mmCIF file with all atom_site columns, C-alpha atoms in Angstrom:
data_model
loop_
_atom_site.group_PDB
_atom_site.id
_atom_site.type_symbol
_atom_site.label_atom_id
_atom_site.label_alt_id
_atom_site.label_comp_id
_atom_site.label_asym_id
_atom_site.label_entity_id
_atom_site.label_seq_id
_atom_site.pdbx_PDB_ins_code
_atom_site.Cartn_x
_atom_site.Cartn_y
_atom_site.Cartn_z
_atom_site.occupancy
_atom_site.B_iso_or_equiv
_atom_site.pdbx_formal_charge
_atom_site.auth_seq_id
_atom_site.auth_comp_id
_atom_site.auth_asym_id
_atom_site.auth_atom_id
_atom_site.pdbx_PDB_model_num
ATOM 1   C CA . GLY A 1 1   ? 97.502  126.844 90.681  1.00 95.00 ? 24  GLY A CA 1
ATOM 2   C CA . ILE A 1 2   ? 100.811 126.356 92.443  1.00 97.00 ? 25  ILE A CA 1
ATOM 3   C CA . GLN A 1 3   ? 101.511 126.597 96.156  1.00 96.00 ? 26  GLN A CA 1
ATOM 4   C CA . ALA A 1 4   ? 104.841 126.190 97.936  1.00 97.00 ? 27  ALA A CA 1
ATOM 5   C CA . GLY A 1 5   ? 105.904 126.509 101.527 1.00 97.00 ? 28  GLY A CA 1
ATOM 6   C CA . LEU A 1 6   ? 108.939 126.065 103.742 1.00 96.00 ? 29  LEU A CA 1
ATOM 7   C CA . ARG A 1 7   ? 108.886 125.769 107.515 1.00 95.00 ? 30  ARG A CA 1
ATOM 8   C CA . SER A 1 8   ? 111.903 125.557 109.809 1.00 94.00 ? 31  SER A CA 1
ATOM 9   C CA . GLU A 1 9   ? 111.728 124.016 113.238 1.00 90.00 ? 32  GLU A CA 1
ATOM 10  C CA . TYR A 1 10  ? 114.221 123.957 116.083 1.00 90.00 ? 33  TYR A CA 1
ATOM 11  C CA . THR A 1 11  ? 113.674 121.525 118.955 1.00 86.00 ? 34  THR A CA 1
ATOM 12  C CA . PHE A 1 12  ? 115.574 121.212 122.221 1.00 85.00 ? 35  PHE A CA 1
ATOM 13  C CA . VAL A 1 13  ? 115.002 118.273 124.573 1.00 81.00 ? 36  VAL A CA 1
ATOM 14  C CA . ARG A 1 14  ? 116.547 117.919 128.036 1.00 81.00 ? 37  ARG A CA 1
ATOM 15  C CA . THR A 1 15  ? 116.142 114.669 129.950 1.00 79.00 ? 38  THR A CA 1
ATOM 16  C CA . GLU A 1 16  ? 116.770 114.571 133.708 1.00 80.00 ? 39  GLU A CA 1
ATOM 17  C CA . THR A 1 17  ? 115.975 111.382 135.611 1.00 76.00 ? 40  THR A CA 1
ATOM 18  C CA . PRO A 1 18  ? 117.715 111.168 138.991 1.00 76.00 ? 41  PRO A CA 1
ATOM 19  C CA . ALA A 1 19  ? 116.845 107.488 139.368 1.00 72.00 ? 42  ALA A CA 1
ATOM 20  C CA . THR A 1 20  ? 118.433 106.577 136.004 1.00 72.00 ? 43  THR A CA 1
ATOM 21  C CA . PRO A 1 21  ? 121.159 109.129 135.157 1.00 78.00 ? 44  PRO A CA 1
ATOM 22  C CA . GLU A 1 22  ? 122.281 107.044 132.150 1.00 76.00 ? 45  GLU A CA 1
ATOM 23  C CA . LEU A 1 23  ? 119.135 108.309 130.398 1.00 74.00 ? 46  LEU A CA 1
ATOM 24  C CA . ASP A 1 24  ? 120.009 111.978 131.016 1.00 77.00 ? 47  ASP A CA 1
ATOM 25  C CA . GLY A 1 25  ? 121.118 114.254 128.249 1.00 78.00 ? 48  GLY A CA 1
ATOM 26  C CA . ASP A 1 26  ? 120.392 117.171 125.960 1.00 83.00 ? 49  ASP A CA 1
ATOM 27  C CA . ARG A 1 27  ? 119.424 116.847 122.325 1.00 82.00 ? 50  ARG A CA 1
ATOM 28  C CA . ASP A 1 28  ? 118.663 119.541 119.811 1.00 84.00 ? 51  ASP A CA 1
ATOM 29  C CA . TYR A 1 29  ? 117.835 119.416 116.141 1.00 83.00 ? 52  TYR A CA 1
ATOM 30  C CA . THR A 1 30  ? 116.878 121.816 113.393 1.00 88.00 ? 53  THR A CA 1
ATOM 31  C CA . ARG A 1 31  ? 115.103 120.752 110.228 1.00 90.00 ? 54  ARG A CA 1
ATOM 32  C CA . LEU A 1 32  ? 113.386 122.303 107.223 1.00 94.00 ? 55  LEU A CA 1
ATOM 33  C CA . PHE A 1 33  ? 109.920 121.086 106.210 1.00 96.00 ? 56  PHE A CA 1
ATOM 34  C CA . PRO A 1 34  ? 109.076 121.929 102.591 1.00 97.00 ? 57  PRO A CA 1
ATOM 35  C CA . SER A 1 35  ? 105.651 121.466 101.039 1.00 97.00 ? 58  SER A CA 1
ATOM 36  C CA . GLY A 1 36  ? 104.115 122.144 97.679  1.00 98.00 ? 59  GLY A CA 1
ATOM 37  C CA . SER A 1 37  ? 101.202 121.388 95.416  1.00 97.00 ? 60  SER A CA 1
ATOM 38  C CA . ILE A 1 38  ? 100.187 121.816 91.816  1.00 98.00 ? 61  ILE A CA 1
ATOM 39  C CA . ASN A 1 39  ? 96.456  122.029 91.064  1.00 97.00 ? 62  ASN A CA 1
ATOM 40  C CA . TYR A 1 40  ? 94.795  121.905 87.680  1.00 97.00 ? 63  TYR A CA 1
ATOM 41  C CA . LYS A 1 41  ? 91.101  122.389 86.952  1.00 96.00 ? 64  LYS A CA 1
ATOM 42  C CA . PHE A 1 42  ? 90.041  120.698 83.708  1.00 96.00 ? 65  PHE A CA 1
ATOM 43  C CA . SER A 1 43  ? 86.430  121.893 84.094  1.00 95.00 ? 66  SER A CA 1
ATOM 44  C CA . ASP A 1 44  ? 83.952  122.729 86.851  1.00 92.00 ? 67  ASP A CA 1
ATOM 45  C CA . ALA A 1 45  ? 83.462  118.969 87.283  1.00 95.00 ? 68  ALA A CA 1
ATOM 46  C CA . VAL A 1 46  ? 87.043  117.625 87.059  1.00 96.00 ? 69  VAL A CA 1
ATOM 47  C CA . SER A 1 47  ? 90.242  118.728 88.822  1.00 97.00 ? 70  SER A CA 1
ATOM 48  C CA . THR A 1 48  ? 93.533  117.162 89.876  1.00 97.00 ? 71  THR A CA 1
ATOM 49  C CA . GLN A 1 49  ? 96.274  117.844 92.414  1.00 97.00 ? 72  GLN A CA 1
ATOM 50  C CA . LEU A 1 50  ? 99.849  116.650 92.922  1.00 98.00 ? 73  LEU A CA 1
ATOM 51  C CA . SER A 1 51  ? 101.274 117.440 96.354  1.00 98.00 ? 74  SER A CA 1
ATOM 52  C CA . TYR A 1 52  ? 104.393 116.841 98.436  1.00 98.00 ? 75  TYR A CA 1
ATOM 53  C CA . SER A 1 53  ? 104.883 117.467 102.141 1.00 97.00 ? 76  SER A CA 1
ATOM 54  C CA . SER A 1 54  ? 107.542 116.874 104.738 1.00 96.00 ? 77  SER A CA 1
ATOM 55  C CA . ARG A 1 55  ? 106.206 116.319 108.258 1.00 94.00 ? 78  ARG A CA 1
ATOM 56  C CA . ILE A 1 56  ? 107.319 115.541 111.797 1.00 93.00 ? 79  ILE A CA 1
ATOM 57  C CA . ARG A 1 57  ? 105.566 113.389 114.390 1.00 92.00 ? 80  ARG A CA 1
ATOM 58  C CA . ARG A 1 58  ? 106.934 113.808 117.884 1.00 89.00 ? 81  ARG A CA 1
ATOM 59  C CA . PRO A 1 59  ? 106.627 111.086 120.512 1.00 90.00 ? 82  PRO A CA 1
ATOM 60  C CA . TYR A 1 60  ? 103.928 111.813 123.064 1.00 88.00 ? 83  TYR A CA 1
ATOM 61  C CA . PHE A 1 61  ? 104.704 111.816 126.807 1.00 86.00 ? 84  PHE A CA 1
ATOM 62  C CA . GLY A 1 62  ? 103.738 108.169 127.377 1.00 85.00 ? 85  GLY A CA 1
ATOM 63  C CA . LEU A 1 63  ? 106.352 107.044 124.843 1.00 89.00 ? 86  LEU A CA 1
ATOM 64  C CA . LEU A 1 64  ? 109.044 109.105 126.608 1.00 85.00 ? 87  LEU A CA 1
ATOM 65  C CA . ASN A 1 65  ? 108.190 108.399 130.269 1.00 84.00 ? 88  ASN A CA 1
ATOM 66  C CA . PRO A 1 66  ? 110.742 105.811 131.544 1.00 82.00 ? 89  PRO A CA 1
ATOM 67  C CA . PHE A 1 67  ? 108.616 104.818 134.554 1.00 78.00 ? 90  PHE A CA 1
ATOM 68  C CA . GLY A 1 68  ? 106.192 102.017 133.716 1.00 71.00 ? 91  GLY A CA 1
ATOM 69  C CA . GLY A 1 69  ? 102.854 101.523 135.357 1.00 70.00 ? 92  GLY A CA 1
ATOM 70  C CA . ILE A 1 70  ? 102.089 98.401  137.380 1.00 69.00 ? 93  ILE A CA 1
ATOM 71  C CA . GLY A 1 71  ? 98.598  97.584  136.123 1.00 74.00 ? 94  GLY A CA 1
ATOM 72  C CA . ASP A 1 72  ? 99.766  94.050  135.325 1.00 76.00 ? 95  ASP A CA 1
ATOM 73  C CA . PRO A 1 73  ? 102.851 92.736  137.202 1.00 72.00 ? 96  PRO A CA 1
ATOM 74  C CA . ASN A 1 74  ? 103.548 90.284  134.373 1.00 78.00 ? 97  ASN A CA 1
ATOM 75  C CA . SER A 1 75  ? 103.665 92.869  131.578 1.00 83.00 ? 98  SER A CA 1
ATOM 76  C CA . ILE A 1 76  ? 104.591 96.565  131.708 1.00 85.00 ? 99  ILE A CA 1
ATOM 77  C CA . PHE A 1 77  ? 105.199 99.322  129.178 1.00 88.00 ? 100 PHE A CA 1
ATOM 78  C CA . VAL A 1 78  ? 108.049 101.754 129.833 1.00 87.00 ? 101 VAL A CA 1
ATOM 79  C CA . GLY A 1 79  ? 108.839 104.791 127.713 1.00 87.00 ? 102 GLY A CA 1
ATOM 80  C CA . ASN A 1 80  ? 112.148 105.666 126.123 1.00 87.00 ? 103 ASN A CA 1
ATOM 81  C CA . PRO A 1 81  ? 113.367 109.230 126.851 1.00 85.00 ? 104 PRO A CA 1
ATOM 82  C CA . LYS A 1 82  ? 115.899 108.914 124.009 1.00 86.00 ? 105 LYS A CA 1
ATOM 83  C CA . LEU A 1 83  ? 113.176 108.353 121.403 1.00 88.00 ? 106 LEU A CA 1
ATOM 84  C CA . ASN A 1 84  ? 113.547 110.633 118.373 1.00 90.00 ? 107 ASN A CA 1
ATOM 85  C CA . PRO A 1 85  ? 110.693 112.091 116.338 1.00 92.00 ? 108 PRO A CA 1
ATOM 86  C CA . ILE A 1 86  ? 109.483 110.464 113.130 1.00 94.00 ? 109 ILE A CA 1
ATOM 87  C CA . TYR A 1 87  ? 110.075 112.307 109.843 1.00 95.00 ? 110 TYR A CA 1
ATOM 88  C CA . ILE A 1 88  ? 107.667 111.678 106.966 1.00 96.00 ? 111 ILE A CA 1
ATOM 89  C CA . ASP A 1 89  ? 108.082 112.627 103.301 1.00 97.00 ? 112 ASP A CA 1
ATOM 90  C CA . ARG A 1 90  ? 104.809 112.100 101.408 1.00 97.00 ? 113 ARG A CA 1
ATOM 91  C CA . LEU A 1 91  ? 103.836 112.434 97.748  1.00 98.00 ? 114 LEU A CA 1
ATOM 92  C CA . GLU A 1 92  ? 100.175 112.246 96.673  1.00 97.00 ? 115 GLU A CA 1
ATOM 93  C CA . TRP A 1 93  ? 98.190  112.589 93.445  1.00 98.00 ? 116 TRP A CA 1
ATOM 94  C CA . ASN A 1 94  ? 94.417  112.812 93.398  1.00 96.00 ? 117 ASN A CA 1
ATOM 95  C CA . LEU A 1 95  ? 91.643  113.424 90.917  1.00 97.00 ? 118 LEU A CA 1
ATOM 96  C CA . VAL A 1 96  ? 88.189  114.798 91.755  1.00 96.00 ? 119 VAL A CA 1
ATOM 97  C CA . PHE A 1 97  ? 85.025  114.265 89.704  1.00 97.00 ? 120 PHE A CA 1
ATOM 98  C CA . ARG A 1 98  ? 82.039  116.343 90.882  1.00 95.00 ? 121 ARG A CA 1
ATOM 99  C CA . SER A 1 99  ? 78.437  116.370 89.794  1.00 93.00 ? 122 SER A CA 1
ATOM 100 C CA . GLU A 1 100 ? 75.310  117.661 91.443  1.00 91.00 ? 123 GLU A CA 1
ATOM 101 C CA . LYS A 1 101 ? 74.825  114.501 93.524  1.00 94.00 ? 124 LYS A CA 1
ATOM 102 C CA . PHE A 1 102 ? 78.157  112.605 93.257  1.00 94.00 ? 125 PHE A CA 1
ATOM 103 C CA . THR A 1 103 ? 81.779  113.240 94.173  1.00 96.00 ? 126 THR A CA 1
ATOM 104 C CA . ILE A 1 104 ? 84.364  110.617 93.229  1.00 97.00 ? 127 ILE A CA 1
ATOM 105 C CA . ASN A 1 105 ? 87.951  111.031 94.402  1.00 97.00 ? 128 ASN A CA 1
ATOM 106 C CA . PRO A 1 106 ? 90.625  108.442 93.441  1.00 97.00 ? 129 PRO A CA 1
ATOM 107 C CA . ALA A 1 107 ? 94.128  109.010 94.848  1.00 98.00 ? 130 ALA A CA 1
ATOM 108 C CA . ILE A 1 108 ? 97.585  107.434 94.778  1.00 98.00 ? 131 ILE A CA 1
ATOM 109 C CA . TYR A 1 109 ? 100.101 108.101 97.561  1.00 98.00 ? 132 TYR A CA 1
ATOM 110 C CA . ALA A 1 110 ? 103.586 107.067 98.669  1.00 98.00 ? 133 ALA A CA 1
ATOM 111 C CA . ALA A 1 111 ? 105.694 107.996 101.676 1.00 97.00 ? 134 ALA A CA 1
ATOM 112 C CA . GLN A 1 112 ? 109.007 107.341 103.355 1.00 97.00 ? 135 GLN A CA 1
ATOM 113 C CA . VAL A 1 113 ? 109.270 107.475 107.144 1.00 96.00 ? 136 VAL A CA 1
ATOM 114 C CA . THR A 1 114 ? 112.613 107.908 108.903 1.00 94.00 ? 137 THR A CA 1
ATOM 115 C CA . ASP A 1 115 ? 113.162 106.753 112.520 1.00 93.00 ? 138 ASP A CA 1
ATOM 116 C CA . PHE A 1 116 ? 109.726 105.123 112.790 1.00 93.00 ? 139 PHE A CA 1
ATOM 117 C CA . PHE A 1 117 ? 108.559 103.918 116.219 1.00 92.00 ? 140 PHE A CA 1
ATOM 118 C CA . ALA A 1 118 ? 108.478 100.196 116.961 1.00 93.00 ? 141 ALA A CA 1
ATOM 119 C CA . THR A 1 119 ? 107.873 98.349  120.230 1.00 92.00 ? 142 THR A CA 1
ATOM 120 C CA . VAL A 1 120 ? 110.466 95.831  121.410 1.00 92.00 ? 143 VAL A CA 1
ATOM 121 C CA . ILE A 1 121 ? 109.631 93.129  123.930 1.00 91.00 ? 144 ILE A CA 1
ATOM 122 C CA . ASN A 1 122 ? 112.015 91.689  126.499 1.00 88.00 ? 145 ASN A CA 1
ATOM 123 C CA . GLN A 1 123 ? 111.405 89.340  129.411 1.00 84.00 ? 146 GLN A CA 1
ATOM 124 C CA . VAL A 1 124 ? 113.278 90.159  132.608 1.00 81.00 ? 147 VAL A CA 1
ATOM 125 C CA . PRO A 1 125 ? 113.520 87.798  135.611 1.00 80.00 ? 148 PRO A CA 1
ATOM 126 C CA . GLU A 1 126 ? 112.591 90.530  138.140 1.00 74.00 ? 149 GLU A CA 1
ATOM 127 C CA . ASN A 1 127 ? 108.955 91.020  139.037 1.00 73.00 ? 150 ASN A CA 1
ATOM 128 C CA . ALA A 1 128 ? 107.571 93.954  141.052 1.00 66.00 ? 151 ALA A CA 1
ATOM 129 C CA . PHE A 1 129 ? 105.396 91.560  143.097 1.00 71.00 ? 152 PHE A CA 1
ATOM 130 C CA . GLY A 1 130 ? 108.011 88.819  143.571 1.00 74.00 ? 153 GLY A CA 1
ATOM 131 C CA . LEU A 1 131 ? 106.354 86.429  141.124 1.00 74.00 ? 154 LEU A CA 1
ATOM 132 C CA . ARG A 1 132 ? 108.664 83.779  139.654 1.00 75.00 ? 155 ARG A CA 1
ATOM 133 C CA . THR A 1 133 ? 107.373 84.315  136.112 1.00 76.00 ? 156 THR A CA 1
ATOM 134 C CA . GLY A 1 134 ? 109.348 87.530  135.656 1.00 79.00 ? 157 GLY A CA 1
ATOM 135 C CA . THR A 1 135 ? 107.973 90.473  133.742 1.00 83.00 ? 158 THR A CA 1
ATOM 136 C CA . ILE A 1 136 ? 107.548 91.158  130.051 1.00 85.00 ? 159 ILE A CA 1
ATOM 137 C CA . VAL A 1 137 ? 108.787 94.685  129.373 1.00 87.00 ? 160 VAL A CA 1
ATOM 138 C CA . ARG A 1 138 ? 107.635 96.529  126.251 1.00 89.00 ? 161 ARG A CA 1
ATOM 139 C CA . ARG A 1 139 ? 109.279 99.772  125.189 1.00 91.00 ? 162 ARG A CA 1
ATOM 140 C CA . PRO A 1 140 ? 109.443 101.945 122.079 1.00 94.00 ? 163 PRO A CA 1
ATOM 141 C CA . VAL A 1 141 ? 112.577 102.363 119.959 1.00 94.00 ? 164 VAL A CA 1
ATOM 142 C CA . ASN A 1 142 ? 113.417 104.106 116.704 1.00 94.00 ? 165 ASN A CA 1
ATOM 143 C CA . LEU A 1 143 ? 114.123 101.862 113.746 1.00 93.00 ? 166 LEU A CA 1
ATOM 144 C CA . ASP A 1 144 ? 115.500 102.785 110.339 1.00 93.00 ? 167 ASP A CA 1
ATOM 145 C CA . THR A 1 145 ? 112.923 103.372 107.583 1.00 94.00 ? 168 THR A CA 1
ATOM 146 C CA . GLU A 1 146 ? 109.391 102.567 106.622 1.00 95.00 ? 169 GLU A CA 1
ATOM 147 C CA . ARG A 1 147 ? 108.030 102.941 103.102 1.00 97.00 ? 170 ARG A CA 1
ATOM 148 C CA . PHE A 1 148 ? 104.337 102.804 102.392 1.00 96.00 ? 171 PHE A CA 1
ATOM 149 C CA . GLY A 1 149 ? 101.986 103.535 99.579  1.00 97.00 ? 172 GLY A CA 1
ATOM 150 C CA . GLY A 1 150 ? 98.545  102.874 98.333  1.00 97.00 ? 173 GLY A CA 1
ATOM 151 C CA . VAL A 1 151 ? 95.535  103.618 96.234  1.00 98.00 ? 174 VAL A CA 1
ATOM 152 C CA . GLU A 1 152 ? 92.427  105.161 97.723  1.00 97.00 ? 175 GLU A CA 1
ATOM 153 C CA . LEU A 1 153 ? 88.920  105.775 96.435  1.00 97.00 ? 176 LEU A CA 1
ATOM 154 C CA . SER A 1 154 ? 86.320  107.999 98.125  1.00 97.00 ? 177 SER A CA 1
ATOM 155 C CA . VAL A 1 155 ? 82.757  108.281 96.851  1.00 97.00 ? 178 VAL A CA 1
ATOM 156 C CA . ASN A 1 156 ? 80.040  110.601 98.165  1.00 97.00 ? 179 ASN A CA 1
ATOM 157 C CA . TYR A 1 157 ? 76.416  110.544 97.083  1.00 96.00 ? 180 TYR A CA 1
ATOM 158 C CA . ARG A 1 158 ? 73.932  113.197 98.216  1.00 94.00 ? 181 ARG A CA 1
ATOM 159 C CA . PRO A 1 159 ? 70.437  112.182 97.068  1.00 92.00 ? 182 PRO A CA 1
ATOM 160 C CA . THR A 1 160 ? 68.773  114.978 99.120  1.00 92.00 ? 183 THR A CA 1
ATOM 161 C CA . ASP A 1 161 ? 69.914  117.957 101.165 1.00 89.00 ? 184 ASP A CA 1
ATOM 162 C CA . ASN A 1 162 ? 69.458  115.920 104.367 1.00 93.00 ? 185 ASN A CA 1
ATOM 163 C CA . ILE A 1 163 ? 71.083  112.636 103.280 1.00 94.00 ? 186 ILE A CA 1
ATOM 164 C CA . ASN A 1 164 ? 74.755  112.146 102.481 1.00 94.00 ? 187 ASN A CA 1
ATOM 165 C CA . LEU A 1 165 ? 76.132  108.658 101.811 1.00 96.00 ? 188 LEU A CA 1
ATOM 166 C CA . SER A 1 166 ? 79.858  108.016 101.593 1.00 96.00 ? 189 SER A CA 1
ATOM 167 C CA . ALA A 1 167 ? 82.199  105.079 101.027 1.00 97.00 ? 190 ALA A CA 1
ATOM 168 C CA . ASP A 1 168 ? 85.972  104.742 101.173 1.00 97.00 ? 191 ASP A CA 1
ATOM 169 C CA . ALA A 1 169 ? 88.270  101.983 99.953  1.00 97.00 ? 192 ALA A CA 1
ATOM 170 C CA . ASN A 1 170 ? 92.015  101.837 100.511 1.00 97.00 ? 193 ASN A CA 1
ATOM 171 C CA . PHE A 1 171 ? 94.574  99.331  99.204  1.00 97.00 ? 194 PHE A CA 1
ATOM 172 C CA . TYR A 1 172 ? 97.756  99.821  101.230 1.00 95.00 ? 195 TYR A CA 1
ATOM 173 C CA . GLY A 1 173 ? 101.177 98.239  101.557 1.00 97.00 ? 196 GLY A CA 1
ATOM 174 C CA . TYR A 1 174 ? 104.325 98.940  103.553 1.00 95.00 ? 197 TYR A CA 1
ATOM 175 C CA . GLN A 1 175 ? 107.900 97.811  104.120 1.00 95.00 ? 198 GLN A CA 1
ATOM 176 C CA . GLN A 1 176 ? 109.831 98.392  107.340 1.00 93.00 ? 199 GLN A CA 1
ATOM 177 C CA . ARG A 1 177 ? 113.585 98.071  107.874 1.00 92.00 ? 200 ARG A CA 1
ATOM 178 C CA . GLY A 1 178 ? 115.666 98.390  110.968 1.00 89.00 ? 201 GLY A CA 1
ATOM 179 C CA . ASN A 1 179 ? 117.771 96.591  113.537 1.00 87.00 ? 202 ASN A CA 1
ATOM 180 C CA . PHE A 1 180 ? 117.609 96.601  117.298 1.00 82.00 ? 203 PHE A CA 1
#
């Protein structure tokens, strides 16, 4: 079997912060997100799939909110309203072996992430409570690329209708690049 898809997405972001007008601005972007898979069934017990997908992960509100909380006067997290979404291109191959009581699923995957989120740390001399130690400020930024890949194995054993045992193992590696 073969499946293919294409999704288009348009996003518009307007930032208005009267207290910090340097963070104001409009941004818009359009992108296509293709996906596809090829499935092959060798028998009722053995099948395989090769799939590709392009995805987006948008920053949640806490990553965008430029006003930090004061739970700890020595360390605060402030959001970055200019944070861009993360784009992920992922390729995966998996094999499935099924029997009456066992399912074994090995898989290999690789991905490239563009504009991944990282947290930068800076110490500023000001402190909201007048402490001389200053404040450590953490905030998210976009960096260049991240590549990751791995091998995964999932095993399920169902000795009875009421008992299902499962185990997963994952060997994973990544490389990140970027400057701030």
